[in-house]
GROMACS .gro file of C-alpha atoms in nm:
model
  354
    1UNK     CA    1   2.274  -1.114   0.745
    2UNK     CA    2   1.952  -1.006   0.608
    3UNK     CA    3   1.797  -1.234   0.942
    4UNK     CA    4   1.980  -1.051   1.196
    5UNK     CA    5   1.860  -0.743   1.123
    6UNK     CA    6   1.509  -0.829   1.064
    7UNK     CA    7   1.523  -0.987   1.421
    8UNK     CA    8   1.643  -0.647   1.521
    9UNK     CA    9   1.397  -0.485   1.394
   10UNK     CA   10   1.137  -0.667   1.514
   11UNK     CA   11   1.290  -0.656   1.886
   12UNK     CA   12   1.233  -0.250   1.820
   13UNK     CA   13   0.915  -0.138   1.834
   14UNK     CA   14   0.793   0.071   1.520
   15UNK     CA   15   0.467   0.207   1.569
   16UNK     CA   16   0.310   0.386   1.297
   17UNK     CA   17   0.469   0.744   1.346
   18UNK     CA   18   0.656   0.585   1.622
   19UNK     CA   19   0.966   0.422   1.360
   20UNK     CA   20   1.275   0.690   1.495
   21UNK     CA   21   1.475   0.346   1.661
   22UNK     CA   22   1.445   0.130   1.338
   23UNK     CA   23   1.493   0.417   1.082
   24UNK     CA   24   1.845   0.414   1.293
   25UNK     CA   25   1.889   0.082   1.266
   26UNK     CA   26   1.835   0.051   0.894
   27UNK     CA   27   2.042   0.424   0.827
   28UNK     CA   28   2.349   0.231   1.049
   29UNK     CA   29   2.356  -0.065   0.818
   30UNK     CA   30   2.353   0.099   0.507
   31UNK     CA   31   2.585   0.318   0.629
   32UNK     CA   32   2.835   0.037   0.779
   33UNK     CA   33   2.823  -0.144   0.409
   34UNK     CA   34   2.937   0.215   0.234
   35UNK     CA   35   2.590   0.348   0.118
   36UNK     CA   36   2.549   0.738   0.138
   37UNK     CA   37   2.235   0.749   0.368
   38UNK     CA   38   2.000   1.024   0.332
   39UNK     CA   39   1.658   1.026   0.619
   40UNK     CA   40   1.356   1.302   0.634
   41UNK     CA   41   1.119   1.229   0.937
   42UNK     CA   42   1.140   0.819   0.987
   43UNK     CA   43   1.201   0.736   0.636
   44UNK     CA   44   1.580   0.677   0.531
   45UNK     CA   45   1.692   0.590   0.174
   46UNK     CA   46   2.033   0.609  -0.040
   47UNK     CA   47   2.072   0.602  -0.411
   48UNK     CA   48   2.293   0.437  -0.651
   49UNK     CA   49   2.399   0.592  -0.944
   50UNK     CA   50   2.674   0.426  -1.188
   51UNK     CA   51   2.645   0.732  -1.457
   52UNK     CA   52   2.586   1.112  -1.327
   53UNK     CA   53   2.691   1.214  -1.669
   54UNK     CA   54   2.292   1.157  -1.838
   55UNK     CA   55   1.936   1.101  -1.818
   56UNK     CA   56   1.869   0.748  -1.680
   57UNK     CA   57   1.596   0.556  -1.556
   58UNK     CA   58   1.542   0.590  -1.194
   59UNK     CA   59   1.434   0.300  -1.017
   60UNK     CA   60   1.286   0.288  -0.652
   61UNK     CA   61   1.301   0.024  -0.421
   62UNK     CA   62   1.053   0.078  -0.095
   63UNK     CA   63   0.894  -0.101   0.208
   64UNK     CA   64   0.761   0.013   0.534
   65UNK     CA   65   0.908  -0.021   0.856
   66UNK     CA   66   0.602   0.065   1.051
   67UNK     CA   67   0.383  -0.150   1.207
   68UNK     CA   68   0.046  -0.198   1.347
   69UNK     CA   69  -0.040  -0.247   1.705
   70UNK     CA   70  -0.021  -0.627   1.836
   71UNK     CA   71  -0.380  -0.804   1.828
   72UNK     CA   72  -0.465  -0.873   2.214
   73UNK     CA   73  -0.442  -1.247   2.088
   74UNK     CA   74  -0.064  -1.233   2.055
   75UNK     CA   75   0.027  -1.584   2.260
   76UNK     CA   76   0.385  -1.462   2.269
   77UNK     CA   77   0.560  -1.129   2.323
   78UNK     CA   78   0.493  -0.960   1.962
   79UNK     CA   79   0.860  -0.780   2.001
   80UNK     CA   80   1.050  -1.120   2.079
   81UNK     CA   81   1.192  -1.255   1.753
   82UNK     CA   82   1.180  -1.604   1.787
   83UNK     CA   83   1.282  -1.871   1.567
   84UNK     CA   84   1.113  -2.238   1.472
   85UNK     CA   85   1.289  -2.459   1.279
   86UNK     CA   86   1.286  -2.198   0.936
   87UNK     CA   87   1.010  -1.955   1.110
   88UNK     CA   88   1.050  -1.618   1.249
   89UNK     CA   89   0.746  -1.514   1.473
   90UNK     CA   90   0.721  -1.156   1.561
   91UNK     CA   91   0.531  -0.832   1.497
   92UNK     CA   92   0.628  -0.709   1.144
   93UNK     CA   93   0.805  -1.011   1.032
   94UNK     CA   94   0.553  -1.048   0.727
   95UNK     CA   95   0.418  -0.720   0.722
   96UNK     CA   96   0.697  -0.591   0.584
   97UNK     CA   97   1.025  -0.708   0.784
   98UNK     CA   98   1.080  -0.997   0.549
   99UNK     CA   99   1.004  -0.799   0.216
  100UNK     CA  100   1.209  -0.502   0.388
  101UNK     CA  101   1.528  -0.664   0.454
  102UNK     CA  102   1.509  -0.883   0.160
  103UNK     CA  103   1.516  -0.565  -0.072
  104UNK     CA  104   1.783  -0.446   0.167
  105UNK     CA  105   2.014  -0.702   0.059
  106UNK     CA  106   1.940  -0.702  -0.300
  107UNK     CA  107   2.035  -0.381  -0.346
  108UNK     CA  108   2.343  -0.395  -0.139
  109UNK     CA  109   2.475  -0.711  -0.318
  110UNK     CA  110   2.424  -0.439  -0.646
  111UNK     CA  111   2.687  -0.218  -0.471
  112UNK     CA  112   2.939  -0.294  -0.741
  113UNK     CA  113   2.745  -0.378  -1.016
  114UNK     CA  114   2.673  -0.142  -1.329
  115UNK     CA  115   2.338  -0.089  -1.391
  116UNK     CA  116   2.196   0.075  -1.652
  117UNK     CA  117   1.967   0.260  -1.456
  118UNK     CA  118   1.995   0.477  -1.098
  119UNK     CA  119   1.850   0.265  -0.839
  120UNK     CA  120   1.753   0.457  -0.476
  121UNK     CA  121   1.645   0.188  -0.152
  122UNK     CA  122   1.391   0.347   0.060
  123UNK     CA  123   1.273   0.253   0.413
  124UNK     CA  124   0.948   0.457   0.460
  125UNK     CA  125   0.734   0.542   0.770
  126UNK     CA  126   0.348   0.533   0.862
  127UNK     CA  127   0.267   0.286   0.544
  128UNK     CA  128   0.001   0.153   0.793
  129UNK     CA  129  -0.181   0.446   0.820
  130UNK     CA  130  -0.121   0.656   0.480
  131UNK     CA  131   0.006   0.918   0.684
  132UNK     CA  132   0.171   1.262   0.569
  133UNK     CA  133   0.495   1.161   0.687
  134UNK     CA  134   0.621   0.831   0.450
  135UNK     CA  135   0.654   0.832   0.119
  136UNK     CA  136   0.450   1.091   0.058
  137UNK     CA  137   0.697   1.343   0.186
  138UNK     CA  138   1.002   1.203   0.061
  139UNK     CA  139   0.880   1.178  -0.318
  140UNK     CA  140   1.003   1.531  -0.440
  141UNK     CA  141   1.321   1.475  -0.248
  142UNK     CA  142   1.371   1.161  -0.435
  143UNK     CA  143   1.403   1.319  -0.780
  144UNK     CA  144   1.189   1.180  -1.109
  145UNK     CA  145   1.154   0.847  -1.068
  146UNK     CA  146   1.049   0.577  -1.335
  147UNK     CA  147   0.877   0.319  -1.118
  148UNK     CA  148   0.956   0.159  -0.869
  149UNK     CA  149   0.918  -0.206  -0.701
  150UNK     CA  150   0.690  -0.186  -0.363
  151UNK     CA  151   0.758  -0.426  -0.075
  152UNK     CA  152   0.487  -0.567   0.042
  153UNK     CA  153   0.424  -0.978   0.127
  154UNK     CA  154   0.284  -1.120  -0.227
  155UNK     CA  155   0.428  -1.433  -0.202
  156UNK     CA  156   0.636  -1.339  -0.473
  157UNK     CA  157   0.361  -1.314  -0.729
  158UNK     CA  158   0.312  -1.015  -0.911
  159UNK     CA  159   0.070  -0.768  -0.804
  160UNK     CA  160   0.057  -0.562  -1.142
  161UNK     CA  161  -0.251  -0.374  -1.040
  162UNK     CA  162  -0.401  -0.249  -0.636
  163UNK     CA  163  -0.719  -0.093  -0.563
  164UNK     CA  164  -0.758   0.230  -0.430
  165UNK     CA  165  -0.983   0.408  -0.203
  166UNK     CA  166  -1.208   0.653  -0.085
  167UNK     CA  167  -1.412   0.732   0.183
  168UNK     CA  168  -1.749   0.900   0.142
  169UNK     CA  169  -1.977   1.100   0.361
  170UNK     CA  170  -2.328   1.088   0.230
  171UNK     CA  171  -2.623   1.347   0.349
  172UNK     CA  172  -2.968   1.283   0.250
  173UNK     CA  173  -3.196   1.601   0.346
  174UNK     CA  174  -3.562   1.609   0.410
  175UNK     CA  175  -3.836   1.830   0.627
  176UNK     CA  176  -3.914   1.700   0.992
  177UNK     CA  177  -4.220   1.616   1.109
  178UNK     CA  178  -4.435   1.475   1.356
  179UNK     CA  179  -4.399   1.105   1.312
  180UNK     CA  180  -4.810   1.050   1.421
  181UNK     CA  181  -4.951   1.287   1.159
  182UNK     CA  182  -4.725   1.131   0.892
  183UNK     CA  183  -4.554   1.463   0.830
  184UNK     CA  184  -4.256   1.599   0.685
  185UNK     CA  185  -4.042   1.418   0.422
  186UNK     CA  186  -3.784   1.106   0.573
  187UNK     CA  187  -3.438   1.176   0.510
  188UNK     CA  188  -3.423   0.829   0.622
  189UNK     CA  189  -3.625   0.717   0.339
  190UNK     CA  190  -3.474   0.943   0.065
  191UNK     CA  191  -3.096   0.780   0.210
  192UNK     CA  192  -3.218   0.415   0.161
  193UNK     CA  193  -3.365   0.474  -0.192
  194UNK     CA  194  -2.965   0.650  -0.223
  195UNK     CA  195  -2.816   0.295  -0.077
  196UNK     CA  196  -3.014   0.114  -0.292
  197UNK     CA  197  -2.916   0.249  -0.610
  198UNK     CA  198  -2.548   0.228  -0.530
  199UNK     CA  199  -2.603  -0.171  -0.425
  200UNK     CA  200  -2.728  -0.211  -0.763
  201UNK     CA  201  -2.499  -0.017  -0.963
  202UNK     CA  202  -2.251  -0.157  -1.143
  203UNK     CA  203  -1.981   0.068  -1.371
  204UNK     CA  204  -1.980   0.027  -1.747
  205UNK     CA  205  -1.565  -0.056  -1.701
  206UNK     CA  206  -1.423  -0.295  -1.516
  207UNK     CA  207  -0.989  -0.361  -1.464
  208UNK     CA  208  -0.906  -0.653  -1.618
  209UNK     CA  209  -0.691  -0.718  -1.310
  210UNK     CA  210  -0.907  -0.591  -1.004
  211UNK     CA  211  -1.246  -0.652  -1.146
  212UNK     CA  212  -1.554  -0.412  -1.100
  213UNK     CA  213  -1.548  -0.103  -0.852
  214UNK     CA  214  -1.702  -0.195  -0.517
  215UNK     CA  215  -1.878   0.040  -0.315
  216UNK     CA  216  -2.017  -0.054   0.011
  217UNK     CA  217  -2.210   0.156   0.263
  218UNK     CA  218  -2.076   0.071   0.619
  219UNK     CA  219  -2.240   0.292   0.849
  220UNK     CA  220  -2.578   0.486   0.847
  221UNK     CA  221  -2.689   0.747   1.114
  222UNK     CA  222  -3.027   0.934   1.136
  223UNK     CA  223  -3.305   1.015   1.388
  224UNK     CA  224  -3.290   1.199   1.722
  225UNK     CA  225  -3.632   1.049   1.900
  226UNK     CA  226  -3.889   0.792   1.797
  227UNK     CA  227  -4.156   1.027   1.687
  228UNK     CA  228  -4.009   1.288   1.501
  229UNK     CA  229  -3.904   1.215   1.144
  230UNK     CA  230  -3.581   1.275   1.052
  231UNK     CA  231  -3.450   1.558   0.828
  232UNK     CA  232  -3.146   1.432   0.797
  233UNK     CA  233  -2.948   1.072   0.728
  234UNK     CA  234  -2.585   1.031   0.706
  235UNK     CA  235  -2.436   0.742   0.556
  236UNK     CA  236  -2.052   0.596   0.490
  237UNK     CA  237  -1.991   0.417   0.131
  238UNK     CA  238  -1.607   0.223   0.156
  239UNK     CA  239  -1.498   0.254  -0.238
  240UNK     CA  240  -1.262   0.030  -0.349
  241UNK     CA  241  -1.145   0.158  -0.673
  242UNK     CA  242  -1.010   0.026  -0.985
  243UNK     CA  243  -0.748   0.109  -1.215
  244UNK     CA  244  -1.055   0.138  -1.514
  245UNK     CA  245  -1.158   0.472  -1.308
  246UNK     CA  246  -0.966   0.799  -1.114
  247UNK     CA  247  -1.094   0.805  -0.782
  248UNK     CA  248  -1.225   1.176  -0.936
  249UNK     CA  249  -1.439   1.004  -1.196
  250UNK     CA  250  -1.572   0.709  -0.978
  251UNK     CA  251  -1.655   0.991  -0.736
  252UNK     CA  252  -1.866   1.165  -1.004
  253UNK     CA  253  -1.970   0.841  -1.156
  254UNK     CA  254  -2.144   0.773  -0.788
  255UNK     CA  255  -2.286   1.081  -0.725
  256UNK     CA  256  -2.498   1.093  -1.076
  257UNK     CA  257  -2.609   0.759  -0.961
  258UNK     CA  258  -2.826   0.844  -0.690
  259UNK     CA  259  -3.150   1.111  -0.655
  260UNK     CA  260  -3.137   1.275  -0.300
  261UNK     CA  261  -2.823   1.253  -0.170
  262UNK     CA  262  -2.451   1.480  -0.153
  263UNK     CA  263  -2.162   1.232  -0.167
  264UNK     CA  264  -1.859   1.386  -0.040
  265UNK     CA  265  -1.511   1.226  -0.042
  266UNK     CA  266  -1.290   1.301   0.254
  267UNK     CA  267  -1.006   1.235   0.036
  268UNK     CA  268  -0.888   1.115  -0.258
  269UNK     CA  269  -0.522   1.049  -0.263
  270UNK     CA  270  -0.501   0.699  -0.256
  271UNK     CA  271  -0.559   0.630  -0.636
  272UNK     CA  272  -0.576   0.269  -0.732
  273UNK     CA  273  -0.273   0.130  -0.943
  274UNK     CA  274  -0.221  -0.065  -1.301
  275UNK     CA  275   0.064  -0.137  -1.481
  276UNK     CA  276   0.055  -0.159  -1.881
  277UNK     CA  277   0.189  -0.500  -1.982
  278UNK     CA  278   0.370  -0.345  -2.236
  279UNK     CA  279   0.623  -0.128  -1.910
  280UNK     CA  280   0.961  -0.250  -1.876
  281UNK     CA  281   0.886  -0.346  -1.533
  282UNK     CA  282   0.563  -0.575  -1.611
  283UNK     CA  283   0.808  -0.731  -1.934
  284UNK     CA  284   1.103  -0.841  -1.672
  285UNK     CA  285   0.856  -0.996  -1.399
  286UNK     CA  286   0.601  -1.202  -1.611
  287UNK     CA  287   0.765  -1.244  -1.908
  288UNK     CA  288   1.117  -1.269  -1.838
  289UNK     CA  289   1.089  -1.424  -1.461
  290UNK     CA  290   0.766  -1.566  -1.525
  291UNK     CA  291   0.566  -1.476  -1.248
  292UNK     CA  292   0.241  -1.506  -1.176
  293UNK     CA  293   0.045  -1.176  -1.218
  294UNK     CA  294  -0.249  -1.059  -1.037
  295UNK     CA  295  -0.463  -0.770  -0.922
  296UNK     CA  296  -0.414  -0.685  -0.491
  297UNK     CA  297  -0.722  -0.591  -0.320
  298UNK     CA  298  -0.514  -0.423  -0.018
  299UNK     CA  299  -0.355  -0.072   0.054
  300UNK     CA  300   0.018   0.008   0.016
  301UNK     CA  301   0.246   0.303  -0.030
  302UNK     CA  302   0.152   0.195  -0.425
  303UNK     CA  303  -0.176   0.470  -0.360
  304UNK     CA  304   0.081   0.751  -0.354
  305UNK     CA  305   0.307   0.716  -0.647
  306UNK     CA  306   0.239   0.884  -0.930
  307UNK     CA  307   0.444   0.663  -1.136
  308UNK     CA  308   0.444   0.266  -1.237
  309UNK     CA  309   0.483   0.036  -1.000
  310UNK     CA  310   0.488  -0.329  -0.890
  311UNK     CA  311   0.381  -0.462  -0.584
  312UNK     CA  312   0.630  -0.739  -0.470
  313UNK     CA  313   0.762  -0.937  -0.206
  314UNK     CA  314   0.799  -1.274  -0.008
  315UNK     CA  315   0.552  -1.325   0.272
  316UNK     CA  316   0.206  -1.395   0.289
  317UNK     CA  317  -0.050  -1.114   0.301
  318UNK     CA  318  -0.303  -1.340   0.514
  319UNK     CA  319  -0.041  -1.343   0.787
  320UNK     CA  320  -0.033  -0.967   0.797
  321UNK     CA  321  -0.169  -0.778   1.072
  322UNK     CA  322  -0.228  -1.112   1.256
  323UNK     CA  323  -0.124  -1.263   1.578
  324UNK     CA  324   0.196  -1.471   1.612
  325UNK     CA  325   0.254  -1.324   1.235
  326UNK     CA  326   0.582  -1.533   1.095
  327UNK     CA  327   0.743  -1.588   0.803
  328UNK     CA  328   1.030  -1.808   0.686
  329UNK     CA  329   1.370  -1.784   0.664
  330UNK     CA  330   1.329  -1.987   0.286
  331UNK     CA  331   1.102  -1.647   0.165
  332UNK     CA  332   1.310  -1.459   0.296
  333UNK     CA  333   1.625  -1.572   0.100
  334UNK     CA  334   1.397  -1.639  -0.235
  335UNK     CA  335   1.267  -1.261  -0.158
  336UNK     CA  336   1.636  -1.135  -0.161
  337UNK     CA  337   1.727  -1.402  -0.488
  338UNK     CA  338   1.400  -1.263  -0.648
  339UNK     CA  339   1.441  -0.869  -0.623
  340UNK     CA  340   1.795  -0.916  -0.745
  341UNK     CA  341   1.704  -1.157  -1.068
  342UNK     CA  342   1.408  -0.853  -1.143
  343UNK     CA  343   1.668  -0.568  -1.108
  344UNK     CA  344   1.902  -0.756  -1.341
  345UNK     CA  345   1.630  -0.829  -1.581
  346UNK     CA  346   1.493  -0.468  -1.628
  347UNK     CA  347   1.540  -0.364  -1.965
  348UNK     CA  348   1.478   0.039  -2.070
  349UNK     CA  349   1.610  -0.020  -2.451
  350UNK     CA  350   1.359   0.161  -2.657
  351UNK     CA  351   1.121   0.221  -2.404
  352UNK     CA  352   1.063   0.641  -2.293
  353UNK     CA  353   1.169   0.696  -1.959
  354UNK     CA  354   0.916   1.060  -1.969
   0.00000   0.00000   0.00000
């Protein structure tokens, strides 16, 4: 069942801010299995609750239905589902059909079952692009939540940690000057001597799960003609951030580091993510499940919770965003197996759910 309506989707095309046909698709089947179905924008979730009568834990399922734009190498049509022996090619079959549906299913097959905890299944929009209109907009509507289980292809490992990221505009200001007479002072210069000390700096803390901050400076602009010196040089720096470090303190931590320069962030709401081995969450995957933790390097709707979470799901994150992206009908069914062992296994005895 979970198949079919991953082919579905995939035969729908879900463009980034473009998801209104498969957040119908997904509201119709939890509605035709008995799940009260609530949707804002594109997103559509429904939530589970065995005891209205106290506090709980409040657990949240979510995965994207959005999808990039095919790669012009696509050999196939990216919207055909089509099957190989136990693969399913097609646009958003990894990235995050499989994951999608397979949390689908877990938490329908829960239906009936008493859990000590309220569990809520969301399907969120524009996960590709961090836009306003996922997660983001649906988390006050949501209630408190506790953490939550993000799905994203992992191959069912553990990612108990993400990096974050932010975007900075740097400005390096000097005089201009005629470039013959060796006038002026080179914003050009003062910018490189900038670049250089953030290629050489490395933070006093690294995450024992993502490793050392990494800053990178991706694009550089200055000069208008070949004989006037520049009094200005702007520069980009892509920072991948760390659970050791707020994006607010690396931000600081990167502007004390250079001499000439005004780093400015253009935002800084996707924070990077850890989870304490000692959460409930962390206890139930590695401990009681026994997977394999690790530290992601890539983006998800993780940046914009403000609560614990675990990155999870069958798949392959190389196969994302790639032509003739698959995956198999085995992940798939261990995905679905897998979410439903974890939600069984989550244990809030003795632990504060503040």
């Amino acid at each position: 069942m979970p198949l079919d309506l991953l082919s579905r989707l995939i035969a729908t095309p879900s463009l980034s801010r473009e998801e209104s046909a498969t957040a119908d698709i997904i509201a119709a089947w939890l509605t035709a299995r008995g799940h009260g179905v609530q949707r804002r924008g594109n997103n559509v979730w429904s939530t589970k609750r065995s005891d209205t009568g106290r506090e709980r834990p409040h657990v949240l399922l979510d995965s994207h239905h959005d999808t990039v734009k095919p790669a012009a190498t696509w050999t196939t049509d990216p919207f055909l589902p089509t099957w190989d022996g136990d693969r399913l090619t097609g646009l958003g079959s990894n990235d995050a059909g499989g994951p999608l549906v397979a949390m689908l299913a877990a938490f329908d097959s829960l239906k009936d079952v008493a859990l000590p905890f309220d569990l809520t299944f969301a399907a969120t929009a524009e996960e590709e692009i961090s836009g306003a209109g996922g997660i983001a907009s649906i988390l006050g509507a949501l209630g408190p939540i506790t953490c939550g289980i993000v799905g994203e292809p992992t191959s069912l490992r553990a990612a108990v940690a993400e990096k974050g990221l932010v975007v900075i505009d740097g400005v390096a200001t000097g005089v201009s000057g005629h470039a013959a007479r060796g006038e002026g002072t080179n914003a050009l210069y003062l910018a490189l001597d900038d670049i250089s000390a953030l290629r050489q700096l490395v933070l006093a803390k690294a995450s024992p799960s993502l490793g050392p901050v990494l800053a990178t400076v991706t694009q550089i602009e200055a000069g208008t003609q070949h004989n006037v010196v520049p009094d200005t040089c702007r520069f980009v720096v892509d920072v991948r951030t760390t659970d050791a470090y707020s994006n607010e303190a690396t931000v600081r931590l990167l502007q004390a580091a250079v001499t000439h320069s005004v780093l400015t962030p253009r935002s800084l709401r996707l924070q990077p993510s850890g989870l304490s081995p000692k959460h409930p969450l962390y206890k139930a995957a590695v401990e009681v499940l026994g997977m394999k933790p690790y530290g992601s390097p890539t983006l998800s709707d993780q940046a914009l919770m403000p609560f614990p979470t675990l990155k999870l799901g069958p798949g392959d994150s190389a196969r994302s965003h790639t032509a003739q992206e698959y995956i198999l009908r085995s992940e798939v069914e261990a995905g679905v197996a897998c979410y439903r062992r974890l939600l069984l296994a989550l244990d809030f005895s003795g632990a504060s759910i503040a």
